[in-house]
N, CA, C and O atoms as a GROMACS GRO file, in nm:
protein
  296
    1MET      N    1  -0.811  -0.619  -0.967
    1MET     CA    2  -0.875  -0.620  -0.839
    1MET      C    3  -0.835  -0.571  -0.754
    1MET      O    4  -0.724  -0.612  -0.721
    2CYS      N    5  -0.886  -0.473  -0.681
    2CYS     CA    6  -0.833  -0.407  -0.558
    2CYS      C    7  -0.831  -0.486  -0.429
    2CYS      O    8  -0.927  -0.530  -0.366
    3HIS      N    9  -0.667  -0.499  -0.396
    3HIS     CA   10  -0.656  -0.545  -0.275
    3HIS      C   11  -0.642  -0.457  -0.173
    3HIS      O   12  -0.601  -0.346  -0.206
    4PHE      N   13  -0.674  -0.483  -0.008
    4PHE     CA   14  -0.674  -0.384   0.100
    4PHE      C   15  -0.582  -0.462   0.166
    4PHE      O   16  -0.566  -0.584   0.160
    5THR      N   17  -0.504  -0.348   0.251
    5THR     CA   18  -0.418  -0.423   0.354
    5THR      C   19  -0.520  -0.428   0.478
    5THR      O   20  -0.618  -0.354   0.473
    6GLU      N   21  -0.504  -0.511   0.588
    6GLU     CA   22  -0.587  -0.500   0.690
    6GLU      C   23  -0.605  -0.358   0.737
    6GLU      O   24  -0.717  -0.306   0.745
    7ALA      N   25  -0.519  -0.312   0.759
    7ALA     CA   26  -0.520  -0.149   0.824
    7ALA      C   27  -0.614  -0.090   0.720
    7ALA      O   28  -0.723  -0.053   0.764
    8GLU      N   29  -0.592  -0.075   0.594
    8GLU     CA   30  -0.686  -0.031   0.486
    8GLU      C   31  -0.838  -0.028   0.508
    8GLU      O   32  -0.908   0.072   0.523
    9ARG      N   33  -0.883  -0.190   0.507
    9ARG     CA   34  -0.951  -0.254   0.522
    9ARG      C   35  -1.066  -0.216   0.676
    9ARG      O   36  -1.185  -0.186   0.683
   10GLN      N   37  -0.986  -0.230   0.754
   10GLN     CA   38  -1.025  -0.199   0.896
   10GLN      C   39  -1.101  -0.046   0.898
   10GLN      O   40  -1.217  -0.019   0.930
   11GLY      N   41  -0.990   0.042   0.852
   11GLY     CA   42  -1.042   0.182   0.859
   11GLY      C   43  -1.175   0.191   0.730
   11GLY      O   44  -1.275   0.259   0.749
   12LEU      N   45  -1.156   0.123   0.624
   12LEU     CA   46  -1.254   0.173   0.546
   12LEU      C   47  -1.402   0.114   0.614
   12LEU      O   48  -1.502   0.186   0.604
   13ILE      N   49  -1.412  -0.001   0.673
   13ILE     CA   50  -1.501  -0.064   0.723
   13ILE      C   51  -1.588   0.047   0.838
   13ILE      O   52  -1.703   0.088   0.852
   14ASP      N   53  -1.458   0.065   0.907
   14ASP     CA   54  -1.499   0.182   1.012
   14ASP      C   55  -1.568   0.284   0.975
   14ASP      O   56  -1.653   0.325   1.054
   15THR      N   57  -1.555   0.342   0.864
   15THR     CA   58  -1.622   0.456   0.804
   15THR      C   59  -1.732   0.439   0.700
   15THR      O   60  -1.797   0.529   0.646
   16ARG      N   61  -1.738   0.337   0.685
   16ARG     CA   62  -1.858   0.246   0.608
   16ARG      C   63  -1.831   0.309   0.460
   16ARG      O   64  -1.906   0.378   0.391
   17SER      N   65  -1.685   0.256   0.430
   17SER     CA   66  -1.642   0.342   0.284
   17SER      C   67  -1.646   0.159   0.212
   17SER      O   68  -1.667   0.164   0.090
   18LEU      N   69  -1.637   0.065   0.246
   18LEU     CA   70  -1.622  -0.056   0.174
   18LEU      C   71  -1.750  -0.138   0.161
   18LEU      O   72  -1.822  -0.153   0.260
   19VAL      N   73  -1.777  -0.184   0.061
   19VAL     CA   74  -1.888  -0.268   0.018
   19VAL      C   75  -1.826  -0.381  -0.097
   19VAL      O   76  -1.721  -0.376  -0.160
   20ARG      N   77  -1.929  -0.477  -0.097
   20ARG     CA   78  -1.921  -0.560  -0.216
   20ARG      C   79  -2.009  -0.532  -0.343
   20ARG      O   80  -2.124  -0.489  -0.354
   21ASP      N   81  -1.929  -0.564  -0.423
   21ASP     CA   82  -2.011  -0.575  -0.555
   21ASP      C   83  -2.077  -0.672  -0.630
   21ASP      O   84  -2.074  -0.780  -0.570
   22GLU      N   85  -2.131  -0.676  -0.732
   22GLU     CA   86  -2.210  -0.822  -0.780
   22GLU      C   87  -2.165  -0.948  -0.773
   22GLU      O   88  -2.225  -1.054  -0.754
   23GLU      N   89  -1.984  -0.910  -0.800
   23GLU     CA   90  -1.923  -1.039  -0.818
   23GLU      C   91  -1.878  -1.063  -0.671
   23GLU      O   92  -1.814  -1.168  -0.671
   24GLY      N   93  -1.883  -1.019  -0.566
   24GLY     CA   94  -1.836  -1.020  -0.431
   24GLY      C   95  -1.690  -0.970  -0.375
   24GLY      O   96  -1.630  -0.994  -0.270
   25ARG      N   97  -1.657  -0.893  -0.487
   25ARG     CA   98  -1.520  -0.808  -0.459
   25ARG      C   99  -1.535  -0.694  -0.383
   25ARG      O  100  -1.625  -0.612  -0.397
   26GLU      N  101  -1.413  -0.690  -0.275
   26GLU     CA  102  -1.458  -0.543  -0.212
   26GLU      C  103  -1.412  -0.436  -0.305
   26GLU      O  104  -1.303  -0.430  -0.364
   27VAL      N  105  -1.503  -0.361  -0.308
   27VAL     CA  106  -1.481  -0.199  -0.363
   27VAL      C  107  -1.507  -0.064  -0.284
   27VAL      O  108  -1.561  -0.063  -0.173
   28LEU      N  109  -1.478   0.012  -0.329
   28LEU     CA  110  -1.522   0.166  -0.250
   28LEU      C  111  -1.663   0.168  -0.278
   28LEU      O  112  -1.708   0.136  -0.388
   29VAL      N  113  -1.738   0.208  -0.176
   29VAL     CA  114  -1.865   0.285  -0.206
   29VAL      C  115  -1.868   0.361  -0.314
   29VAL      O  116  -1.788   0.452  -0.334
   30GLY      N  117  -1.973   0.325  -0.402
   30GLY     CA  118  -1.970   0.396  -0.563
   30GLY      C  119  -1.872   0.384  -0.633
   30GLY      O  120  -1.879   0.458  -0.731
   31LEU      N  121  -1.766   0.313  -0.627
   31LEU     CA  122  -1.691   0.289  -0.761
   31LEU      C  123  -1.702   0.133  -0.796
   31LEU      O  124  -1.756   0.050  -0.723
   32THR      N  125  -1.650   0.108  -0.901
   32THR     CA  126  -1.610  -0.009  -0.965
   32THR      C  127  -1.488  -0.062  -0.899
   32THR      O  128  -1.428   0.000  -0.812
   33ASP      N  129  -1.451  -0.185  -0.944
   33ASP     CA  130  -1.358  -0.258  -0.897
   33ASP      C  131  -1.184  -0.167  -0.926
   33ASP      O  132  -1.092  -0.131  -0.853
   34GLN      N  133  -1.217  -0.160  -1.080
   34GLN     CA  134  -1.113  -0.108  -1.125
   34GLN      C  135  -1.098   0.043  -1.051
   34GLN      O  136  -1.003   0.077  -0.981
   35GLU      N  137  -1.204   0.118  -1.080
   35GLU     CA  138  -1.209   0.274  -1.009
   35GLU      C  139  -1.152   0.262  -0.877
   35GLU      O  140  -1.057   0.335  -0.850
   36SER      N  141  -1.206   0.161  -0.770
   36SER     CA  142  -1.139   0.148  -0.639
   36SER      C  143  -0.993   0.130  -0.633
   36SER      O  144  -0.916   0.181  -0.552
   37ASP      N  145  -0.954   0.023  -0.762
   37ASP     CA  146  -0.790   0.015  -0.755
   37ASP      C  147  -0.716   0.162  -0.803
   37ASP      O  148  -0.604   0.190  -0.760
   38LEU      N  149  -0.775   0.237  -0.879
   38LEU     CA  150  -0.692   0.348  -0.905
   38LEU      C  151  -0.709   0.464  -0.800
   38LEU      O  152  -0.614   0.538  -0.776
   39LEU      N  153  -0.826   0.478  -0.740
   39LEU     CA  154  -0.824   0.564  -0.630
   39LEU      C  155  -0.703   0.499  -0.512
   39LEU      O  156  -0.597   0.549  -0.473
   40MET      N  157  -0.761   0.386  -0.482
   40MET     CA  158  -0.654   0.351  -0.361
   40MET      C  159  -0.508   0.373  -0.371
   40MET      O  160  -0.439   0.418  -0.279
   41GLY      N  161  -0.452   0.327  -0.532
   41GLY     CA  162  -0.318   0.332  -0.566
   41GLY      C  163  -0.291   0.487  -0.561
   41GLY      O  164  -0.176   0.504  -0.521
   42TYR      N  165  -0.355   0.606  -0.587
   42TYR     CA  166  -0.335   0.732  -0.562
   42TYR      C  167  -0.320   0.776  -0.426
   42TYR      O  168  -0.252   0.872  -0.389
   43ARG      N  169  -0.394   0.691  -0.347
   43ARG     CA  170  -0.405   0.730  -0.207
   43ARG      C  171  -0.289   0.661  -0.139
   43ARG      O  172  -0.210   0.739  -0.085
   44ARG      N  173  -0.267   0.562  -0.131
   44ARG     CA  174  -0.103   0.492  -0.150
   44ARG      C  175   0.002   0.580  -0.152
   44ARG      O  176   0.082   0.604  -0.062
   45ARG      N  177  -0.006   0.633  -0.286
   45ARG     CA  178   0.116   0.715  -0.344
   45ARG      C  179   0.124   0.825  -0.290
   45ARG      O  180   0.237   0.871  -0.275
   46PHE      N  181   0.024   0.890  -0.252
   46PHE     CA  182   0.014   1.009  -0.196
   46PHE      C  183   0.056   1.026  -0.065
   46PHE      O  184   0.124   1.124  -0.034
   47THR      N  185   0.019   0.932   0.026
   47THR     CA  186   0.059   0.949   0.166
   47THR      C  187   0.205   0.884   0.168
   47THR      O  188   0.255   0.893   0.281
   48SER      N  189   0.281   0.826   0.079
   48SER     CA  190   0.396   0.777   0.095
   48SER      C  191   0.482   0.928   0.039
   48SER      O  192   0.605   0.938   0.040
   49GLY      N  193   0.398   1.026  -0.002
   49GLY     CA  194   0.499   1.117  -0.093
   49GLY      C  195   0.510   1.156  -0.200
   49GLY      O  196   0.547   1.265  -0.245
   50ASN      N  197   0.461   1.020  -0.270
   50ASN     CA  198   0.481   1.029  -0.420
   50ASN      C  199   0.364   1.032  -0.478
   50ASN      O  200   0.304   0.930  -0.512
   51SER      N  201   0.305   1.196  -0.500
   51SER     CA  202   0.195   1.238  -0.568
   51SER      C  203   0.207   1.249  -0.718
   51SER      O  204   0.316   1.287  -0.759
   52ASP      N  205   0.125   1.226  -0.794
   52ASP     CA  206   0.151   1.249  -0.946
   52ASP      C  207   0.086   1.398  -0.959
   52ASP      O  208  -0.021   1.445  -0.920
   53GLY      N  209   0.193   1.454  -1.030
   53GLY     CA  210   0.158   1.581  -1.092
   53GLY      C  211   0.087   1.607  -1.204
   53GLY      O  212   0.071   1.724  -1.240
   54ASP      N  213   0.031   1.491  -1.278
   54ASP     CA  214  -0.010   1.528  -1.409
   54ASP      C  215  -0.166   1.604  -1.345
   54ASP      O  216  -0.225   1.571  -1.243
   55PRO      N  217  -0.202   1.708  -1.439
   55PRO     CA  218  -0.304   1.752  -1.388
   55PRO      C  219  -0.443   1.656  -1.434
   55PRO      O  220  -0.550   1.658  -1.374
   56GLU      N  221  -0.408   1.570  -1.563
   56GLU     CA  222  -0.546   1.485  -1.567
   56GLU      C  223  -0.542   1.406  -1.529
   56GLU      O  224  -0.637   1.342  -1.572
   57ASN      N  225  -0.464   1.327  -1.436
   57ASN     CA  226  -0.455   1.246  -1.365
   57ASN      C  227  -0.543   1.281  -1.247
   57ASN      O  228  -0.648   1.228  -1.212
   58LEU      N  229  -0.467   1.397  -1.186
   58LEU     CA  230  -0.563   1.429  -1.072
   58LEU      C  231  -0.681   1.476  -1.102
   58LEU      O  232  -0.766   1.462  -1.014
   59ALA      N  233  -0.711   1.529  -1.200
   59ALA     CA  234  -0.847   1.526  -1.221
   59ALA      C  235  -0.956   1.419  -1.219
   59ALA      O  236  -1.072   1.434  -1.181
   60ILE      N  237  -0.895   1.296  -1.271
   60ILE     CA  238  -0.973   1.140  -1.249
   60ILE      C  239  -0.952   1.124  -1.114
   60ILE      O  240  -1.049   1.105  -1.040
   61TRP      N  241  -0.826   1.128  -1.065
   61TRP     CA  242  -0.880   1.109  -0.884
   61TRP      C  243  -0.939   1.174  -0.803
   61TRP      O  244  -0.991   1.135  -0.698
   62LEU      N  245  -0.935   1.330  -0.868
   62LEU     CA  246  -1.034   1.398  -0.779
   62LEU      C  247  -1.171   1.324  -0.788
   62LEU      O  248  -1.228   1.271  -0.693
   63GLU      N  249  -1.219   1.329  -0.928
   63GLU     CA  250  -1.350   1.276  -0.973
   63GLU      C  251  -1.431   1.127  -0.890
   63GLU      O  252  -1.547   1.104  -0.858
   64LEU      N  253  -1.313   1.057  -0.878
   64LEU     CA  254  -1.335   0.945  -0.815
   64LEU      C  255  -1.340   0.956  -0.670
   64LEU      O  256  -1.402   0.870  -0.608
   65ALA      N  257  -1.282   1.053  -0.608
   65ALA     CA  258  -1.262   1.042  -0.451
   65ALA      C  259  -1.435   1.124  -0.400
   65ALA      O  260  -1.508   1.098  -0.304
   66GLN      N  261  -1.448   1.228  -0.512
   66GLN     CA  262  -1.597   1.274  -0.478
   66GLN      C  263  -1.685   1.207  -0.520
   66GLN      O  264  -1.787   1.221  -0.452
   67ARG      N  265  -1.699   1.109  -0.634
   67ARG     CA  266  -1.815   1.009  -0.634
   67ARG      C  267  -1.822   0.905  -0.507
   67ARG      O  268  -1.926   0.861  -0.458
   68HIS      N  269  -1.700   0.878  -0.468
   68HIS     CA  270  -1.702   0.770  -0.362
   68HIS      C  271  -1.749   0.868  -0.218
   68HIS      O  272  -1.840   0.819  -0.152
   69GLU      N  273  -1.705   0.969  -0.181
   69GLU     CA  274  -1.770   1.056  -0.079
   69GLU      C  275  -1.925   1.098  -0.102
   69GLU      O  276  -2.003   1.107  -0.007
   70LEU      N  277  -1.949   1.112  -0.188
   70LEU     CA  278  -2.085   1.158  -0.211
   70LEU      C  279  -2.174   0.999  -0.205
   70LEU      O  280  -2.284   0.988  -0.152
   71ALA      N  281  -2.112   0.901  -0.260
   71ALA     CA  282  -2.187   0.750  -0.219
   71ALA      C  283  -2.192   0.713  -0.081
   71ALA      O  284  -2.285   0.643  -0.041
   72ARG      N  285  -2.116   0.747  -0.015
   72ARG     CA  286  -2.094   0.695   0.132
   72ARG      C  287  -2.214   0.713   0.250
   72ARG      O  288  -2.234   0.827   0.293
   73PRO      N  289  -2.277   0.622   0.291
   73PRO     CA  290  -2.376   0.678   0.365
   73PRO      C  291  -2.346   0.769   0.481
   73PRO      O  292  -2.236   0.761   0.534
   74LEU      N  293  -2.433   0.851   0.522
   74LEU     CA  294  -2.377   0.957   0.665
   74LEU      C  295  -2.393   0.865   0.805
   74LEU      O  296  -2.362   0.913   0.914
   0.00000   0.00000   0.00000
């Protein structure tokens, strides 16, 4: 289950990036709970300067980020 800090939650709400799934869990728009957890974990590591240099992982994170961005309402 993806847990958001209050600051993350507020920012995601402000940008209409956060919804609840069928089970009532907070998830990123366009992603499952597990996918939201993966993408948020990457974003947290990236902002703290600890990005993963593995090209395979990067491809997964980029695909998740793109799906999320395309699903967000304008």
